[in-house]
CSV table of C-alpha atoms and ligand atoms in Angstrom, one decimal:
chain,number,residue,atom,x,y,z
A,420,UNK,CA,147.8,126.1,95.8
A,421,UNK,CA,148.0,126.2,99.7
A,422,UNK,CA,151.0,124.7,101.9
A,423,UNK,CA,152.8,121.4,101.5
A,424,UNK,CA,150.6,120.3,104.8
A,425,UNK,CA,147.3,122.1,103.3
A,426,UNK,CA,147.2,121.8,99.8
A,427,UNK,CA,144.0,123.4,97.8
A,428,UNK,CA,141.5,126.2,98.6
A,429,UNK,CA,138.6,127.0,101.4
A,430,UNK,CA,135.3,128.4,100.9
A,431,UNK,CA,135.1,130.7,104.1
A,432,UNK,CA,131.6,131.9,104.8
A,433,UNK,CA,132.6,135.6,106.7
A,434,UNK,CA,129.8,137.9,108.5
A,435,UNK,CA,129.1,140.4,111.0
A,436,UNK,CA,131.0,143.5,111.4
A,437,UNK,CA,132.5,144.2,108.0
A,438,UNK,CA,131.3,146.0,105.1
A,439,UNK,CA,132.0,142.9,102.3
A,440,UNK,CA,130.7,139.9,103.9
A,441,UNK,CA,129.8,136.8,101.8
A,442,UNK,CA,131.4,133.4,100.7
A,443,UNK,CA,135.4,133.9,100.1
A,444,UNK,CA,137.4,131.0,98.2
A,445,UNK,CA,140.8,131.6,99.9
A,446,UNK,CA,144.3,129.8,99.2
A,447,UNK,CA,145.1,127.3,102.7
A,448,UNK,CA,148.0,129.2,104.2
A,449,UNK,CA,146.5,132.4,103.8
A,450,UNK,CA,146.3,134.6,106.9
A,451,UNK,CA,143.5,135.7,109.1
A,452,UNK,CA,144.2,139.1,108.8
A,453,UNK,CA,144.7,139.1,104.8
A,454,UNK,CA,141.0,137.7,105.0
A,455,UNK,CA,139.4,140.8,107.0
A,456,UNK,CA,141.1,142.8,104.5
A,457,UNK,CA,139.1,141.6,101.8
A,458,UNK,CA,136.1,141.6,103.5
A,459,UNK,CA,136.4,144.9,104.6
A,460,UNK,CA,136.8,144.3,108.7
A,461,UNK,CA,138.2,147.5,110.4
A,462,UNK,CA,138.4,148.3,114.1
A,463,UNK,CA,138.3,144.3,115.0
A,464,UNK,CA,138.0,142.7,118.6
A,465,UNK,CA,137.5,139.3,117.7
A,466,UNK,CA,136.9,136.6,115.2
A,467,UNK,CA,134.7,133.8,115.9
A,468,UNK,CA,136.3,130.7,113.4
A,469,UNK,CA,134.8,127.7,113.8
A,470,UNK,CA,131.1,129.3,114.1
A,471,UNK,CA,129.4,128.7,117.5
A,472,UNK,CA,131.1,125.8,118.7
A,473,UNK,CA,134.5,127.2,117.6
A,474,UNK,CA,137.1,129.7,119.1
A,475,UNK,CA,137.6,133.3,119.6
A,476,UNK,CA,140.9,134.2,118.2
A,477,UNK,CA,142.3,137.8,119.5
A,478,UNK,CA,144.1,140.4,117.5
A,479,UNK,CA,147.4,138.8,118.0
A,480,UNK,CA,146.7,135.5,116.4
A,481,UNK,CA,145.5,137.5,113.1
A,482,UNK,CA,148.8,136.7,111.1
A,483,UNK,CA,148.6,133.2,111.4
A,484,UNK,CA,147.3,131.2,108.4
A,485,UNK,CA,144.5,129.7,108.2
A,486,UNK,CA,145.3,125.5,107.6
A,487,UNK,CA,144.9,122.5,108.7
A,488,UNK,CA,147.8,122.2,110.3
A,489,UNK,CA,147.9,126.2,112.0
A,490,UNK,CA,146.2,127.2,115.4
A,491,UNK,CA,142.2,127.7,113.1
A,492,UNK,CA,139.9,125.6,113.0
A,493,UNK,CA,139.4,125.1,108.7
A,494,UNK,CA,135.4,125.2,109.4
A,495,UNK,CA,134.2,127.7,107.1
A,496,UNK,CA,132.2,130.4,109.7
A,497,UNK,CA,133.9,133.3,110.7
A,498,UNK,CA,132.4,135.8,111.9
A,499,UNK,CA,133.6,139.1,113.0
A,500,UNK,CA,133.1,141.1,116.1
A,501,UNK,CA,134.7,145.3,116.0
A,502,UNK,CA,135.7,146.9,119.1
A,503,UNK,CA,131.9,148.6,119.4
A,504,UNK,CA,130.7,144.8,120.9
A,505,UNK,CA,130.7,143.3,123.9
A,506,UNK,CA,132.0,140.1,123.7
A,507,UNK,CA,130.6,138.3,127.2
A,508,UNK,CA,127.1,138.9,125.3
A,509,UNK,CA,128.3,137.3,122.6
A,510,UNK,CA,129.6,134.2,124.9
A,511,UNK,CA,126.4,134.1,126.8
A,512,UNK,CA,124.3,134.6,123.7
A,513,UNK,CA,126.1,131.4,122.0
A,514,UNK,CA,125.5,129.5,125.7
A,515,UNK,CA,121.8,129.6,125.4
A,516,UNK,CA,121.9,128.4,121.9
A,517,UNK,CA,123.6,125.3,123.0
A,518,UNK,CA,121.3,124.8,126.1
A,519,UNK,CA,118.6,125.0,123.4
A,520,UNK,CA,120.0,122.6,121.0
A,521,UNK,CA,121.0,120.3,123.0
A,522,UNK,CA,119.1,116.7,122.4
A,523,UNK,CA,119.0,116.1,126.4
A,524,UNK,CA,120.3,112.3,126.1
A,525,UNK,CA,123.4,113.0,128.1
A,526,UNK,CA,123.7,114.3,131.2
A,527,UNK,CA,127.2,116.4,130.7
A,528,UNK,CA,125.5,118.0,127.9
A,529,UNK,CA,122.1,118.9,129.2
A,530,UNK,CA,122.9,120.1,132.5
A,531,UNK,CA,126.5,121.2,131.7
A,532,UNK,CA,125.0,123.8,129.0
A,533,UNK,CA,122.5,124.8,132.0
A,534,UNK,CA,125.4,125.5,134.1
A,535,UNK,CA,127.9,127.0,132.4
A,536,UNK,CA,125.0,129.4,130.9
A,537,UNK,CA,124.6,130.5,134.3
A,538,UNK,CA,127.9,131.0,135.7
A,539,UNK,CA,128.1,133.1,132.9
A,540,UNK,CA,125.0,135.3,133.5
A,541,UNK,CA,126.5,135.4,137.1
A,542,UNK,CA,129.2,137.4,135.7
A,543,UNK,CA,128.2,139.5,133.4
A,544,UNK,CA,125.5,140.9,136.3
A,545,UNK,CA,129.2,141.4,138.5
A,546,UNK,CA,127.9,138.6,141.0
A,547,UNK,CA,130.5,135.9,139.6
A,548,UNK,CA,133.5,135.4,141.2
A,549,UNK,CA,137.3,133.5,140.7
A,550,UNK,CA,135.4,130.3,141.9
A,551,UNK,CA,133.0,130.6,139.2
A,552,UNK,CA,135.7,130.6,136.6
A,553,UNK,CA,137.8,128.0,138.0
A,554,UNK,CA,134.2,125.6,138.2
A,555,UNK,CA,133.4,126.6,134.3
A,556,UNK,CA,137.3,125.2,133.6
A,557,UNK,CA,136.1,122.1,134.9
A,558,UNK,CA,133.0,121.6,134.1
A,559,UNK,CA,133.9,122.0,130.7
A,560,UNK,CA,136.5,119.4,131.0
A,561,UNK,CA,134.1,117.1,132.1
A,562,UNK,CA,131.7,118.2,129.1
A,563,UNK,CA,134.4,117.4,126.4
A,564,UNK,CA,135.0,114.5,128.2
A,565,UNK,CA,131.5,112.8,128.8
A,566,UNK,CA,129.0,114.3,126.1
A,567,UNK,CA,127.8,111.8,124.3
A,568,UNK,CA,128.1,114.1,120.4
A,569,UNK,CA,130.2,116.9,119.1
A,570,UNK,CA,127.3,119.0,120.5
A,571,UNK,CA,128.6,118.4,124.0
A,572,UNK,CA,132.4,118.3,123.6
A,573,UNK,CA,132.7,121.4,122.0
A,574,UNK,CA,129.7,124.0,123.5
A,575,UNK,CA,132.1,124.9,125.8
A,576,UNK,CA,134.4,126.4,123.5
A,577,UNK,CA,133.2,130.0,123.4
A,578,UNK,CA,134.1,130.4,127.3
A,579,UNK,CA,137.2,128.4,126.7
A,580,UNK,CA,138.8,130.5,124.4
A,581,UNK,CA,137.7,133.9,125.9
A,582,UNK,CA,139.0,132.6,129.3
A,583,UNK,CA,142.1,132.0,127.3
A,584,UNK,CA,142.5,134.9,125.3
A,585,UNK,CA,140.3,137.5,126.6
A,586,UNK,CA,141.0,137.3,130.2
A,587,UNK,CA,140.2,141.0,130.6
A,588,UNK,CA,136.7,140.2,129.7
A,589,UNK,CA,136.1,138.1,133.1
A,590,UNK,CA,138.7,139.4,135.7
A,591,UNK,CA,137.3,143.0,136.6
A,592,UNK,CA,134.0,141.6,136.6
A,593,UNK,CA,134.4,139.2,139.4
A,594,UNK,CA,133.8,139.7,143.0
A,595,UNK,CA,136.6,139.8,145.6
A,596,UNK,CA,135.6,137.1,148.3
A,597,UNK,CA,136.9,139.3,151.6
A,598,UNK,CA,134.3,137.5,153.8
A,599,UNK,CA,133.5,134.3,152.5
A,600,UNK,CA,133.0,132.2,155.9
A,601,UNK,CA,134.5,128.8,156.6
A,602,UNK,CA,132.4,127.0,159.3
A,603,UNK,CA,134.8,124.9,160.3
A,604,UNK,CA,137.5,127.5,160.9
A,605,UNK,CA,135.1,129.5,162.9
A,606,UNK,CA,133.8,127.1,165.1
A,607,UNK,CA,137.2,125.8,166.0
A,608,UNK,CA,138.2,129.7,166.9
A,609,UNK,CA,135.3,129.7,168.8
A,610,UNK,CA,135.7,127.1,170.5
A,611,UNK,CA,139.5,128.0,171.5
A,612,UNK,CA,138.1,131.4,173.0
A,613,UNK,CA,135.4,130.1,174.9
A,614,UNK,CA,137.3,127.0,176.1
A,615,UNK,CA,135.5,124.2,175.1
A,616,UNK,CA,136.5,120.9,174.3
A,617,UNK,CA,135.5,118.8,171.8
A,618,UNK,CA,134.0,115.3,172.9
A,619,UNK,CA,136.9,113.5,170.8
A,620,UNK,CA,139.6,115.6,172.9
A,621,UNK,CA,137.9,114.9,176.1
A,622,UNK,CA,137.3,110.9,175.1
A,623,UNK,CA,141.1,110.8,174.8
A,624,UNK,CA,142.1,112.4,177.8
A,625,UNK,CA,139.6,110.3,179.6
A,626,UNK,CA,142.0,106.9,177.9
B,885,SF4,S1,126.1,115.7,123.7
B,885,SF4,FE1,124.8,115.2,121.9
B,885,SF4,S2,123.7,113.4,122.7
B,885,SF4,FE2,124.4,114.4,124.5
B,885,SF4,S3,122.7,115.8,125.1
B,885,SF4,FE3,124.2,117.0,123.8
B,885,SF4,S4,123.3,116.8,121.8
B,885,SF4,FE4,122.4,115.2,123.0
């Protein structure tokens, strides 16, 4: 049973938004979508595989099969989300489970969890902006970099993979920066109108 790369079965524990949920024994190889068939999944947004600390997969990764070698993670929590929920909860929900599990021994972890959690709250209230998703890129790097456990190097991966997949989920949320206000910029303007000259300019003219 399975592929020549994933040989055997997978016990697939599969909940939320479909009308058979419970533990499935599936055949490796077998494809997402042939799975929310038998567990009754209509109407689907998103499947969670991996549980909290895994990935979001979107609608167009549903034919691919599920194996050690394919794009899944082989955990065995799936759970499903249908059209009716909104996802960003979802994200944020998962982001305050990790600040609240994590042990606090490591810095990346324990103040990375804090942070992302907020940039994330940021957005869904329509006060985030491209900045804020650029700085959760990062800081997740860092995270999967530096965190001391699994906790830490894979929290992120709920924002991760909606960045990824569900763009649409962040960009008409953010704010457009028309006046954001660069001191340096504006001093130097001011100073060109007004005609002043900076100490340094007048120290070399003075040479
Ligand atoms: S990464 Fe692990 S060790 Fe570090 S704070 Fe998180 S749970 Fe604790």
């Amino acid at each position: 049973m399975g592929t020549e790369a994933s040989s055997g079965t997978k016990l697939l524990s599969i909940c939320g938004d479909c009308a058979r949920p419970g533990i499935y024994e599936i055949k490796l190889g077998t494809p997402l979508s042939e799975i929310l068939s038998l567990a009754g999944a209509t109407d689907v947004q998103a499947v969670l595989m991996g549980g909290a600390a895994g990935g979001f997969v979107p609608p167009g990764d549903f034919g691919k099969p599920i194996c050690f070698s394919g794009v899944y993670s082989v955990s065995g929590a799936v759970v499903v989300f249908n059209q009716q929920r909104n996802l960003l909860d979802a994200v944020a929900y998962y982001m305050e489970f990790f600040c609240h599990e994590s042990c606090g021994y490591c810095t990346p972890c324990r103040v990375g969890n804090e942070l992302l959690k907020s940039c994330i709250d940021r957005i869904r209230a329509g006060d985030g902006t491209a900045e804020d998703k650029e700085y959760m890129l990062s800081l997740a790097g860092v995270m999967k970099k530096a965190s001391r456990c699994g906790l830490g190097q894979t929290s992120p991966n709920p924002i991760l993979s909606t960045l990824t997949s569900f763009p649409e989920l962040y960009e008409p949320r953010l704010k457009i920066e028309k006046f954001k206000f660069n001191l340096k910029r504006a001093t130097e303007e001011a100073s060109a109108i007004a005609g002043h000259t900076s100490l340094h300019v007048k120290e070399e003219r003075m040479q």
